[in-house]
Amino acid sequence: MASSFVPPPSRKGRGAIANLESRFSEYRRESDETRHESDAAQECEVKFVTQVALENARTIISRNTSADIPFDRSINPYRGCEHGCTYCFARPTHAYLGLSPGLDFETRLYAKHNAAERLDAELRKRGYQPSLLALGANTDPYQPIEREYGITRSVLEVLERFGHPVGITTKSALVTRDIDILSRMAQRGLARVFISVGTLDAEIARKMEPRANTPPKRIEAIRKLTDAGIPTGVIVAPIVPALTDFDIERVLTTAAEAGATYAAYVMLRLPREVHDVFVEWLEANYPMRARHVMSLIEQVRDGKHNSSEFGTRMRGTGLHAELIRQRFHLAARKLGLNQARPPLRNDQFCVPAPDPSEQGSPAKQRMPQRVSTPAAEPTGKVDPQMPLF
């Protein structure tokens, strides 16, 4: 007899539906078919509140040798992200902590409170060569807890003192809080910001990115950054076939009107556990579209749901991917976007004399755990329309 089990509904203010087990977990749990309904009801009653633990980072600059990423170093002030975006490609990193890439990723967060101090030390190392440093390459540096911890701002203070170039990607209007620092750095050719806006549809954005700023607030952030003289662009990301792809031209037009001069896009990626988180969310929120969405994803991923090959993982392949590419480029050219993107400067870098009163300006020490109620130039051959910097 067919099971009458119905998946639990979406949780208010959260992206993931449930807590997937870490692939590194020693044990596996399987549901008893006869207890599905009671288990689902009990699961829905559990409240997942945000918990933040302080992490004492040993190093802060992460490096990569990816052939299709236009930077070789980045900083991630936080592990996990409270924005709760269902498609976030960083979710699998929580599995390395023995936590779930599902609800744990957006509720059990780690703040690297000594990030500025470590950055100061690493930039002072003999032989360090400056190059574009990315903020927001993994989790969002301006997620909600940044309001309390201020770690991203302390990192920017260090970069400004050293004259080090930085590129920021975020979907939070909180970045405008740091306009004072970013505008000074921009005047020296040291800063650039990209705001991620996947769609202007308020309902889709609320469900897909539950704790991120609304699209209008992100567009307003573009306006404020541009007015302050900070080079700003928009990333249409991710493009979800049959769900957000209708909005490409509208996002570009609205961002350009707000002052954006650069634009890029990324096709939806579903690596590892992200696949299950996204599919479960899609079936719970858009059951009538789910099959069509997944069918088109297969079309742009060579019959699979994900591809990790350099050069195609950000764009996809096939007829539908080519149609998206042409739509994006035609709209960007019509709006005058990407006419020029001068590299950020490395010649401003200078190691300042140590100042004990300002060593890294680390964020204020806090209790190890907080509970809140829901509420430079490219380093290799890259596509000139790559999303970051």
mmCIF file of C-alpha atoms in Angstrom:
data_model
loop_
_atom_site.group_PDB
_atom_site.id
_atom_site.type_symbol
_atom_site.label_atom_id
_atom_site.label_comp_id
_atom_site.label_asym_id
_atom_site.label_seq_id
_atom_site.Cartn_x
_atom_site.Cartn_y
_atom_site.Cartn_z
ATOM 1 C CA MET A 1 0.000 0.000 0.000
ATOM 2 C CA ALA A 2 1.334 3.436 -0.888
ATOM 3 C CA SER A 3 2.610 5.530 2.020
ATOM 4 C CA SER A 4 0.444 8.449 3.102
ATOM 5 C CA PHE A 5 3.430 10.294 4.528
ATOM 6 C CA VAL A 6 3.531 14.001 3.705
ATOM 7 C CA PRO A 7 6.898 15.819 4.038
ATOM 8 C CA PRO A 8 6.995 18.434 6.817
ATOM 9 C CA PRO A 9 6.134 21.967 5.677
ATOM 10 C CA SER A 10 8.641 24.784 5.415
ATOM 11 C CA ARG A 11 9.782 26.359 8.669
ATOM 12 C CA LYS A 12 9.106 30.054 9.065
ATOM 13 C CA GLY A 13 12.346 31.981 8.723
ATOM 14 C CA ARG A 14 14.400 28.941 7.703
ATOM 15 C CA GLY A 15 15.445 27.663 4.307
ATOM 16 C CA ALA A 16 16.109 23.976 4.901
ATOM 17 C CA ILE A 17 13.170 21.740 5.716
ATOM 18 C CA ALA A 18 15.085 19.343 7.957
ATOM 19 C CA ASN A 19 18.496 18.399 9.293
ATOM 20 C CA LEU A 20 20.277 16.134 6.842
ATOM 21 C CA GLU A 21 22.892 13.906 8.401
ATOM 22 C CA SER A 22 26.536 14.720 7.823
ATOM 23 C CA ARG A 23 28.100 12.390 5.281
ATOM 24 C CA PHE A 24 30.940 11.920 7.770
ATOM 25 C CA SER A 25 28.627 10.754 10.544
ATOM 26 C CA GLU A 26 29.533 7.333 11.940
ATOM 27 C CA TYR A 27 25.898 6.368 12.362
ATOM 28 C CA ARG A 28 22.884 6.531 10.076
ATOM 29 C CA ARG A 29 19.263 6.814 11.152
ATOM 30 C CA GLU A 30 16.295 5.614 9.118
ATOM 31 C CA SER A 31 12.655 6.445 9.744
ATOM 32 C CA ASP A 32 10.159 3.746 10.633
ATOM 33 C CA GLU A 33 7.489 3.798 7.902
ATOM 34 C CA THR A 34 4.789 3.077 10.477
ATOM 35 C CA ARG A 35 5.740 6.168 12.501
ATOM 36 C CA HIS A 36 6.126 8.661 9.656
ATOM 37 C CA GLU A 37 3.183 10.861 10.551
ATOM 38 C CA SER A 38 3.978 11.106 14.265
ATOM 39 C CA ASP A 39 7.686 11.652 13.584
ATOM 40 C CA ALA A 40 6.884 14.425 11.102
ATOM 41 C CA ALA A 41 4.581 16.146 13.578
ATOM 42 C CA GLN A 42 7.203 15.965 16.323
ATOM 43 C CA GLU A 43 9.889 17.280 13.980
ATOM 44 C CA CYS A 44 7.744 20.303 13.104
ATOM 45 C CA GLU A 45 7.401 21.184 16.792
ATOM 46 C CA VAL A 46 11.175 21.527 17.303
ATOM 47 C CA LYS A 47 12.266 25.153 17.247
ATOM 48 C CA PHE A 48 15.655 25.854 15.718
ATOM 49 C CA VAL A 49 17.073 29.065 17.198
ATOM 50 C CA THR A 50 20.317 30.693 16.161
ATOM 51 C CA GLN A 51 23.366 29.710 18.213
ATOM 52 C CA VAL A 52 26.754 31.370 17.767
ATOM 53 C CA ALA A 53 30.041 30.006 19.087
ATOM 54 C CA LEU A 54 33.295 31.973 19.011
ATOM 55 C CA GLU A 55 36.082 30.347 17.038
ATOM 56 C CA ASN A 56 39.747 31.144 17.566
ATOM 57 C CA ALA A 57 41.089 30.979 14.012
ATOM 58 C CA ARG A 58 44.701 29.843 13.572
ATOM 59 C CA THR A 59 44.836 31.277 10.035
ATOM 60 C CA ILE A 60 42.378 33.540 8.265
ATOM 61 C CA ILE A 61 43.371 33.788 4.595
ATOM 62 C CA SER A 62 42.099 30.820 2.571
ATOM 63 C CA ARG A 63 43.761 30.095 -0.761
ATOM 64 C CA ASN A 64 42.591 28.304 -3.896
ATOM 65 C CA THR A 65 43.979 27.328 -7.280
ATOM 66 C CA SER A 66 40.671 27.052 -9.119
ATOM 67 C CA ALA A 67 41.053 27.779 -12.818
ATOM 68 C CA ASP A 68 37.713 29.569 -13.171
ATOM 69 C CA ILE A 69 37.793 31.827 -10.097
ATOM 70 C CA PRO A 70 39.412 35.260 -10.568
ATOM 71 C CA PHE A 71 41.047 35.402 -7.139
ATOM 72 C CA ASP A 72 43.392 33.109 -5.252
ATOM 73 C CA ARG A 73 42.658 34.168 -1.676
ATOM 74 C CA SER A 74 39.626 34.916 0.463
ATOM 75 C CA ILE A 75 38.443 35.491 4.016
ATOM 76 C CA ASN A 76 35.374 33.950 5.616
ATOM 77 C CA PRO A 77 34.640 35.649 8.964
ATOM 78 C CA TYR A 78 31.873 33.147 9.750
ATOM 79 C CA ARG A 79 31.091 29.460 9.335
ATOM 80 C CA GLY A 80 27.469 28.790 8.452
ATOM 81 C CA CYS A 81 25.057 31.489 7.352
ATOM 82 C CA GLU A 82 21.831 32.643 8.946
ATOM 83 C CA HIS A 83 20.423 33.827 5.620
ATOM 84 C CA GLY A 84 19.332 30.229 5.099
ATOM 85 C CA CYS A 85 19.440 30.285 1.298
ATOM 86 C CA THR A 86 18.262 26.871 0.128
ATOM 87 C CA TYR A 87 20.737 26.782 -2.760
ATOM 88 C CA CYS A 88 23.876 27.880 -0.860
ATOM 89 C CA PHE A 89 26.855 25.940 -2.212
ATOM 90 C CA ALA A 90 28.656 26.403 1.140
ATOM 91 C CA ARG A 91 26.247 24.123 3.005
ATOM 92 C CA PRO A 92 28.399 20.970 2.596
ATOM 93 C CA THR A 93 31.231 22.637 4.570
ATOM 94 C CA HIS A 94 29.228 22.150 7.765
ATOM 95 C CA ALA A 95 29.529 18.398 7.301
ATOM 96 C CA TYR A 96 33.269 18.710 8.025
ATOM 97 C CA LEU A 97 32.303 20.000 11.487
ATOM 98 C CA GLY A 98 30.136 16.952 12.116
ATOM 99 C CA LEU A 99 27.027 19.090 11.699
ATOM 100 C CA SER A 100 24.163 18.990 9.245
ATOM 101 C CA PRO A 101 24.296 20.981 5.993
ATOM 102 C CA GLY A 102 20.556 21.430 6.531
ATOM 103 C CA LEU A 103 19.158 23.391 9.464
ATOM 104 C CA ASP A 104 22.448 23.268 11.402
ATOM 105 C CA PHE A 105 24.132 25.286 8.652
ATOM 106 C CA GLU A 106 21.789 28.217 9.223
ATOM 107 C CA THR A 107 21.312 27.916 12.989
ATOM 108 C CA ARG A 108 24.638 26.724 14.444
ATOM 109 C CA LEU A 109 27.123 29.405 13.456
ATOM 110 C CA TYR A 110 30.780 30.089 14.233
ATOM 111 C CA ALA A 111 32.286 33.585 14.463
ATOM 112 C CA LYS A 112 36.045 33.967 13.968
ATOM 113 C CA HIS A 113 36.383 36.703 16.560
ATOM 114 C CA ASN A 114 40.160 37.055 16.088
ATOM 115 C CA ALA A 115 39.983 37.381 12.288
ATOM 116 C CA ALA A 116 41.354 40.937 12.192
ATOM 117 C CA GLU A 117 44.213 40.069 14.522
ATOM 118 C CA ARG A 118 45.203 37.048 12.417
ATOM 119 C CA LEU A 119 44.896 39.035 9.193
ATOM 120 C CA ASP A 120 47.211 41.727 10.533
ATOM 121 C CA ALA A 121 49.788 39.054 11.379
ATOM 122 C CA GLU A 122 49.510 37.281 8.033
ATOM 123 C CA LEU A 123 49.857 40.464 5.999
ATOM 124 C CA ARG A 124 53.055 41.258 7.906
ATOM 125 C CA LYS A 125 54.741 37.993 6.959
ATOM 126 C CA ARG A 126 57.962 38.405 5.032
ATOM 127 C CA GLY A 127 57.452 37.859 1.312
ATOM 128 C CA TYR A 128 53.673 38.409 1.314
ATOM 129 C CA GLN A 129 52.549 39.604 -2.117
ATOM 130 C CA PRO A 130 49.248 41.531 -2.285
ATOM 131 C CA SER A 131 46.491 40.492 -4.636
ATOM 132 C CA LEU A 132 42.712 40.739 -4.666
ATOM 133 C CA LEU A 133 41.241 39.356 -1.452
ATOM 134 C CA ALA A 134 37.617 38.214 -1.638
ATOM 135 C CA LEU A 135 35.067 38.640 1.149
ATOM 136 C CA GLY A 136 31.907 36.614 0.625
ATOM 137 C CA ALA A 137 33.386 33.795 -1.443
ATOM 138 C CA ASN A 138 31.799 31.212 0.852
ATOM 139 C CA THR A 139 29.364 32.427 3.516
ATOM 140 C CA ASP A 140 27.994 35.979 3.551
ATOM 141 C CA PRO A 141 30.278 38.401 5.456
ATOM 142 C CA TYR A 142 27.263 40.633 6.197
ATOM 143 C CA GLN A 143 24.835 38.003 7.469
ATOM 144 C CA PRO A 144 22.634 39.136 10.405
ATOM 145 C CA ILE A 145 25.097 38.291 13.210
ATOM 146 C CA GLU A 146 27.614 40.753 11.726
ATOM 147 C CA ARG A 147 25.502 43.514 13.296
ATOM 148 C CA GLU A 148 26.529 42.243 16.725
ATOM 149 C CA TYR A 149 30.022 40.912 16.127
ATOM 150 C CA GLY A 150 31.399 43.414 13.580
ATOM 151 C CA ILE A 151 34.113 41.023 12.408
ATOM 152 C CA THR A 152 33.827 41.983 8.736
ATOM 153 C CA ARG A 153 34.223 45.653 9.589
ATOM 154 C CA SER A 154 37.330 44.918 11.671
ATOM 155 C CA VAL A 155 38.789 43.029 8.688
ATOM 156 C CA LEU A 156 38.145 46.020 6.426
ATOM 157 C CA GLU A 157 39.893 48.289 8.926
ATOM 158 C CA VAL A 158 43.023 46.152 8.656
ATOM 159 C CA LEU A 159 42.876 46.032 4.849
ATOM 160 C CA GLU A 160 42.530 49.812 4.686
ATOM 161 C CA ARG A 161 45.584 50.330 6.913
ATOM 162 C CA PHE A 162 47.661 48.028 4.717
ATOM 163 C CA GLY A 163 46.323 49.427 1.427
ATOM 164 C CA HIS A 164 45.198 45.939 0.379
ATOM 165 C CA PRO A 165 42.606 45.431 -2.421
ATOM 166 C CA VAL A 166 39.304 43.782 -1.502
ATOM 167 C CA GLY A 167 36.244 42.592 -3.393
ATOM 168 C CA ILE A 168 32.985 41.949 -1.545
ATOM 169 C CA THR A 169 30.004 39.831 -2.527
ATOM 170 C CA THR A 170 26.878 39.970 -0.354
ATOM 171 C CA LYS A 171 23.101 39.903 -0.435
ATOM 172 C CA SER A 172 22.833 42.155 2.611
ATOM 173 C CA ALA A 173 22.202 45.892 2.764
ATOM 174 C CA LEU A 174 24.308 45.900 5.941
ATOM 175 C CA VAL A 175 27.307 46.500 3.690
ATOM 176 C CA THR A 176 26.218 50.163 3.543
ATOM 177 C CA ARG A 177 27.155 50.475 7.229
ATOM 178 C CA ASP A 178 30.795 50.363 6.109
ATOM 179 C CA ILE A 179 30.489 52.989 3.387
ATOM 180 C CA ASP A 180 32.925 55.202 5.307
ATOM 181 C CA ILE A 181 35.739 52.651 4.961
ATOM 182 C CA LEU A 182 34.796 51.402 1.500
ATOM 183 C CA SER A 183 34.527 54.883 -0.017
ATOM 184 C CA ARG A 184 38.027 55.776 1.196
ATOM 185 C CA MET A 185 39.388 52.511 -0.173
ATOM 186 C CA ALA A 186 37.534 53.004 -3.466
ATOM 187 C CA GLN A 187 39.185 56.399 -3.921
ATOM 188 C CA ARG A 188 42.518 54.567 -3.816
ATOM 189 C CA GLY A 189 41.344 51.860 -6.232
ATOM 190 C CA LEU A 190 41.160 49.239 -3.488
ATOM 191 C CA ALA A 191 37.497 48.238 -3.188
ATOM 192 C CA ARG A 192 34.646 46.876 -5.263
ATOM 193 C CA VAL A 193 31.258 45.445 -4.199
ATOM 194 C CA PHE A 194 28.843 43.034 -5.847
ATOM 195 C CA ILE A 195 25.275 42.681 -4.577
ATOM 196 C CA SER A 196 23.587 39.336 -5.259
ATOM 197 C CA VAL A 197 20.001 39.595 -6.524
ATOM 198 C CA GLY A 198 18.584 36.406 -8.002
ATOM 199 C CA THR A 199 15.055 37.696 -8.466
ATOM 200 C CA LEU A 200 12.873 40.706 -7.712
ATOM 201 C CA ASP A 201 9.886 38.465 -6.952
ATOM 202 C CA ALA A 202 9.278 39.077 -3.244
ATOM 203 C CA GLU A 203 7.487 35.782 -2.621
ATOM 204 C CA ILE A 204 10.133 33.609 -4.230
ATOM 205 C CA ALA A 205 12.953 35.514 -2.510
ATOM 206 C CA ARG A 206 11.267 35.220 0.902
ATOM 207 C CA LYS A 207 10.914 31.463 0.551
ATOM 208 C CA MET A 208 14.298 30.803 -1.054
ATOM 209 C CA GLU A 209 16.388 33.270 0.998
ATOM 210 C CA PRO A 210 14.317 33.565 4.212
ATOM 211 C CA ARG A 211 16.620 35.768 6.301
ATOM 212 C CA ALA A 212 18.321 37.776 3.593
ATOM 213 C CA ASN A 213 17.320 41.366 2.885
ATOM 214 C CA THR A 214 14.432 41.833 0.472
ATOM 215 C CA PRO A 215 15.346 42.534 -3.175
ATOM 216 C CA PRO A 216 14.297 46.242 -2.920
ATOM 217 C CA LYS A 217 16.666 46.742 0.018
ATOM 218 C CA ARG A 218 19.517 45.204 -1.950
ATOM 219 C CA ILE A 219 18.797 47.452 -4.915
ATOM 220 C CA GLU A 220 18.773 50.445 -2.562
ATOM 221 C CA ALA A 221 22.158 49.288 -1.244
ATOM 222 C CA ILE A 222 23.501 49.440 -4.807
ATOM 223 C CA ARG A 223 22.241 53.001 -5.046
ATOM 224 C CA LYS A 224 23.873 54.063 -1.770
ATOM 225 C CA LEU A 225 27.200 52.418 -2.579
ATOM 226 C CA THR A 226 27.283 53.977 -6.034
ATOM 227 C CA ASP A 227 26.400 57.421 -4.681
ATOM 228 C CA ALA A 228 29.352 57.072 -2.292
ATOM 229 C CA GLY A 229 31.712 56.478 -5.223
ATOM 230 C CA ILE A 230 32.169 52.753 -4.623
ATOM 231 C CA PRO A 231 32.284 50.650 -7.831
ATOM 232 C CA THR A 232 29.288 48.355 -7.534
ATOM 233 C CA GLY A 233 27.866 45.510 -9.565
ATOM 234 C CA VAL A 234 25.020 43.017 -9.438
ATOM 235 C CA ILE A 235 25.171 39.231 -9.608
ATOM 236 C CA VAL A 236 22.033 37.525 -10.885
ATOM 237 C CA ALA A 237 22.495 34.410 -8.807
ATOM 238 C CA PRO A 238 21.490 31.770 -8.810
ATOM 239 C CA ILE A 239 19.457 31.484 -11.973
ATOM 240 C CA VAL A 240 16.950 28.709 -11.306
ATOM 241 C CA PRO A 241 15.373 27.396 -14.529
ATOM 242 C CA ALA A 242 11.582 27.751 -14.613
ATOM 243 C CA LEU A 243 11.600 29.581 -11.271
ATOM 244 C CA THR A 244 13.743 32.750 -11.422
ATOM 245 C CA ASP A 245 15.093 32.813 -14.989
ATOM 246 C CA PHE A 246 12.155 34.965 -16.129
ATOM 247 C CA ASP A 247 13.587 37.819 -14.047
ATOM 248 C CA ILE A 248 17.067 38.199 -15.576
ATOM 249 C CA GLU A 249 16.377 41.315 -17.618
ATOM 250 C CA ARG A 250 14.317 42.960 -14.877
ATOM 251 C CA VAL A 251 17.057 42.491 -12.271
ATOM 252 C CA LEU A 252 19.702 43.913 -14.607
ATOM 253 C CA THR A 253 17.544 46.882 -15.570
ATOM 254 C CA THR A 254 16.657 47.750 -11.972
ATOM 255 C CA ALA A 255 20.262 47.393 -10.809
ATOM 256 C CA ALA A 256 21.559 49.532 -13.680
ATOM 257 C CA GLU A 257 19.025 52.249 -12.857
ATOM 258 C CA ALA A 258 20.329 52.181 -9.283
ATOM 259 C CA GLY A 259 23.871 52.777 -10.525
ATOM 260 C CA ALA A 260 25.398 49.329 -10.996
ATOM 261 C CA THR A 261 28.121 49.330 -13.642
ATOM 262 C CA TYR A 262 29.036 45.626 -13.566
ATOM 263 C CA ALA A 263 26.952 42.481 -13.852
ATOM 264 C CA ALA A 264 27.415 38.721 -13.804
ATOM 265 C CA TYR A 265 25.328 35.595 -13.320
ATOM 266 C CA VAL A 266 25.634 32.063 -11.975
ATOM 267 C CA MET A 267 23.516 29.079 -12.917
ATOM 268 C CA LEU A 268 22.108 27.096 -9.993
ATOM 269 C CA ARG A 269 24.622 24.607 -8.590
ATOM 270 C CA LEU A 270 23.632 21.601 -6.471
ATOM 271 C CA PRO A 271 26.823 20.039 -5.069
ATOM 272 C CA ARG A 272 26.650 17.232 -2.529
ATOM 273 C CA GLU A 273 24.059 17.846 0.232
ATOM 274 C CA VAL A 274 22.831 21.065 -1.394
ATOM 275 C CA HIS A 275 20.970 18.856 -3.862
ATOM 276 C CA ASP A 276 18.816 17.219 -1.198
ATOM 277 C CA VAL A 277 18.201 20.480 0.691
ATOM 278 C CA PHE A 278 17.087 22.255 -2.478
ATOM 279 C CA VAL A 279 14.954 19.414 -3.873
ATOM 280 C CA GLU A 280 13.168 18.968 -0.546
ATOM 281 C CA TRP A 281 12.518 22.720 -0.356
ATOM 282 C CA LEU A 282 11.341 22.827 -3.988
ATOM 283 C CA GLU A 283 8.872 19.978 -3.528
ATOM 284 C CA ALA A 284 7.496 21.539 -0.334
ATOM 285 C CA ASN A 285 7.089 25.058 -1.746
ATOM 286 C CA TYR A 286 6.518 24.573 -5.485
ATOM 287 C CA PRO A 287 5.240 21.005 -5.922
ATOM 288 C CA MET A 288 3.590 21.758 -9.286
ATOM 289 C CA ARG A 289 6.819 23.165 -10.734
ATOM 290 C CA ALA A 290 9.323 20.792 -9.160
ATOM 291 C CA ARG A 291 9.467 18.229 -11.975
ATOM 292 C CA HIS A 292 9.840 20.939 -14.643
ATOM 293 C CA VAL A 293 12.583 22.750 -12.703
ATOM 294 C CA MET A 294 14.599 19.568 -12.198
ATOM 295 C CA SER A 295 14.136 18.578 -15.835
ATOM 296 C CA LEU A 296 15.645 21.876 -17.018
ATOM 297 C CA ILE A 297 18.483 21.539 -14.497
ATOM 298 C CA GLU A 298 19.289 18.183 -16.088
ATOM 299 C CA GLN A 299 19.334 19.889 -19.485
ATOM 300 C CA VAL A 300 21.985 22.402 -18.406
ATOM 301 C CA ARG A 301 24.025 19.792 -16.501
ATOM 302 C CA ASP A 302 24.444 17.104 -19.173
ATOM 303 C CA GLY A 303 21.650 14.950 -17.801
ATOM 304 C CA LYS A 304 22.793 15.287 -14.176
ATOM 305 C CA HIS A 305 21.741 17.575 -11.364
ATOM 306 C CA ASN A 306 25.186 19.071 -10.888
ATOM 307 C CA SER A 307 28.520 19.430 -12.628
ATOM 308 C CA SER A 308 31.841 20.467 -11.103
ATOM 309 C CA GLU A 309 33.964 20.917 -14.212
ATOM 310 C CA PHE A 310 35.973 24.137 -14.319
ATOM 311 C CA GLY A 311 34.734 26.479 -17.010
ATOM 312 C CA THR A 312 31.178 25.132 -17.161
ATOM 313 C CA ARG A 313 30.084 24.697 -13.534
ATOM 314 C CA MET A 314 29.045 28.362 -13.220
ATOM 315 C CA ARG A 315 27.190 28.514 -16.544
ATOM 316 C CA GLY A 316 25.999 25.070 -17.507
ATOM 317 C CA THR A 317 25.963 23.598 -20.999
ATOM 318 C CA GLY A 318 23.429 22.856 -23.692
ATOM 319 C CA LEU A 319 20.720 24.787 -25.489
ATOM 320 C CA HIS A 320 18.948 26.169 -22.432
ATOM 321 C CA ALA A 321 22.224 27.344 -20.866
ATOM 322 C CA GLU A 322 23.149 29.047 -24.133
ATOM 323 C CA LEU A 323 19.778 30.795 -24.217
ATOM 324 C CA ILE A 324 20.374 32.124 -20.692
ATOM 325 C CA ARG A 325 23.854 33.293 -21.685
ATOM 326 C CA GLN A 326 22.586 35.181 -24.716
ATOM 327 C CA ARG A 327 19.739 36.812 -22.787
ATOM 328 C CA PHE A 328 22.133 37.993 -20.097
ATOM 329 C CA HIS A 329 24.725 39.397 -22.511
ATOM 330 C CA LEU A 330 22.153 41.139 -24.689
ATOM 331 C CA ALA A 331 20.539 42.806 -21.685
ATOM 332 C CA ALA A 332 23.891 43.790 -20.151
ATOM 333 C CA ARG A 333 25.094 45.297 -23.427
ATOM 334 C CA LYS A 334 21.841 47.200 -23.927
ATOM 335 C CA LEU A 335 22.130 48.660 -20.409
ATOM 336 C CA GLY A 336 25.784 49.605 -20.805
ATOM 337 C CA LEU A 337 26.998 47.201 -18.127
ATOM 338 C CA ASN A 338 30.523 45.699 -18.085
ATOM 339 C CA GLN A 339 31.897 48.337 -20.426
ATOM 340 C CA ALA A 340 35.104 48.413 -18.393
ATOM 341 C CA ARG A 341 36.307 46.749 -15.239
ATOM 342 C CA PRO A 342 39.744 48.121 -14.292
ATOM 343 C CA PRO A 343 41.653 45.845 -11.906
ATOM 344 C CA LEU A 344 41.989 46.849 -8.282
ATOM 345 C CA ARG A 345 45.389 48.209 -7.360
ATOM 346 C CA ASN A 346 48.170 46.271 -5.645
ATOM 347 C CA ASP A 347 50.703 49.123 -5.583
ATOM 348 C CA GLN A 348 49.053 50.762 -2.556
ATOM 349 C CA PHE A 349 50.134 47.936 -0.263
ATOM 350 C CA CYS A 350 52.410 49.018 2.571
ATOM 351 C CA VAL A 351 53.041 47.346 5.922
ATOM 352 C CA PRO A 352 52.322 49.926 8.653
ATOM 353 C CA ALA A 353 54.239 50.160 11.893
ATOM 354 C CA PRO A 354 52.700 47.948 14.588
ATOM 355 C CA ASP A 355 50.305 49.781 16.889
ATOM 356 C CA PRO A 356 49.402 47.847 20.052
ATOM 357 C CA SER A 357 46.227 49.886 20.469
ATOM 358 C CA GLU A 358 44.962 48.913 17.020
ATOM 359 C CA GLN A 359 46.334 45.417 16.480
ATOM 360 C CA GLY A 360 43.588 44.048 14.241
ATOM 361 C CA SER A 361 40.841 45.878 16.135
ATOM 362 C CA PRO A 362 39.309 42.482 17.024
ATOM 363 C CA ALA A 363 35.604 42.292 17.653
ATOM 364 C CA LYS A 364 34.490 42.560 21.274
ATOM 365 C CA GLN A 365 34.858 39.384 23.301
ATOM 366 C CA ARG A 366 31.496 37.800 23.979
ATOM 367 C CA MET A 367 30.098 34.712 25.570
ATOM 368 C CA PRO A 368 30.961 31.564 23.573
ATOM 369 C CA GLN A 369 27.362 31.024 22.597
ATOM 370 C CA ARG A 370 24.453 33.303 21.820
ATOM 371 C CA VAL A 371 20.836 32.319 21.360
ATOM 372 C CA SER A 372 18.509 34.615 19.459
ATOM 373 C CA THR A 373 14.909 34.275 18.510
ATOM 374 C CA PRO A 374 14.069 33.824 14.813
ATOM 375 C CA ALA A 375 13.375 37.069 13.522
ATOM 376 C CA ALA A 376 43.460 42.695 -8.193
ATOM 377 C CA GLU A 377 43.453 41.063 -10.992
ATOM 378 C CA PRO A 378 42.474 37.581 -12.095
ATOM 379 C CA THR A 379 45.056 34.923 -11.326
ATOM 380 C CA GLY A 380 44.414 32.832 -14.433
ATOM 381 C CA LYS A 381 42.366 32.604 -17.604
ATOM 382 C CA VAL A 382 38.792 33.432 -16.682
ATOM 383 C CA ASP A 383 35.553 34.391 -18.332
ATOM 384 C CA PRO A 384 35.359 38.221 -18.288
ATOM 385 C CA GLN A 385 31.783 37.827 -17.070
ATOM 386 C CA MET A 386 32.759 35.786 -14.018
ATOM 387 C CA PRO A 387 30.739 36.947 -11.037
ATOM 388 C CA LEU A 388 33.416 37.960 -8.590
ATOM 389 C CA PHE A 389 35.336 41.167 -8.967
#
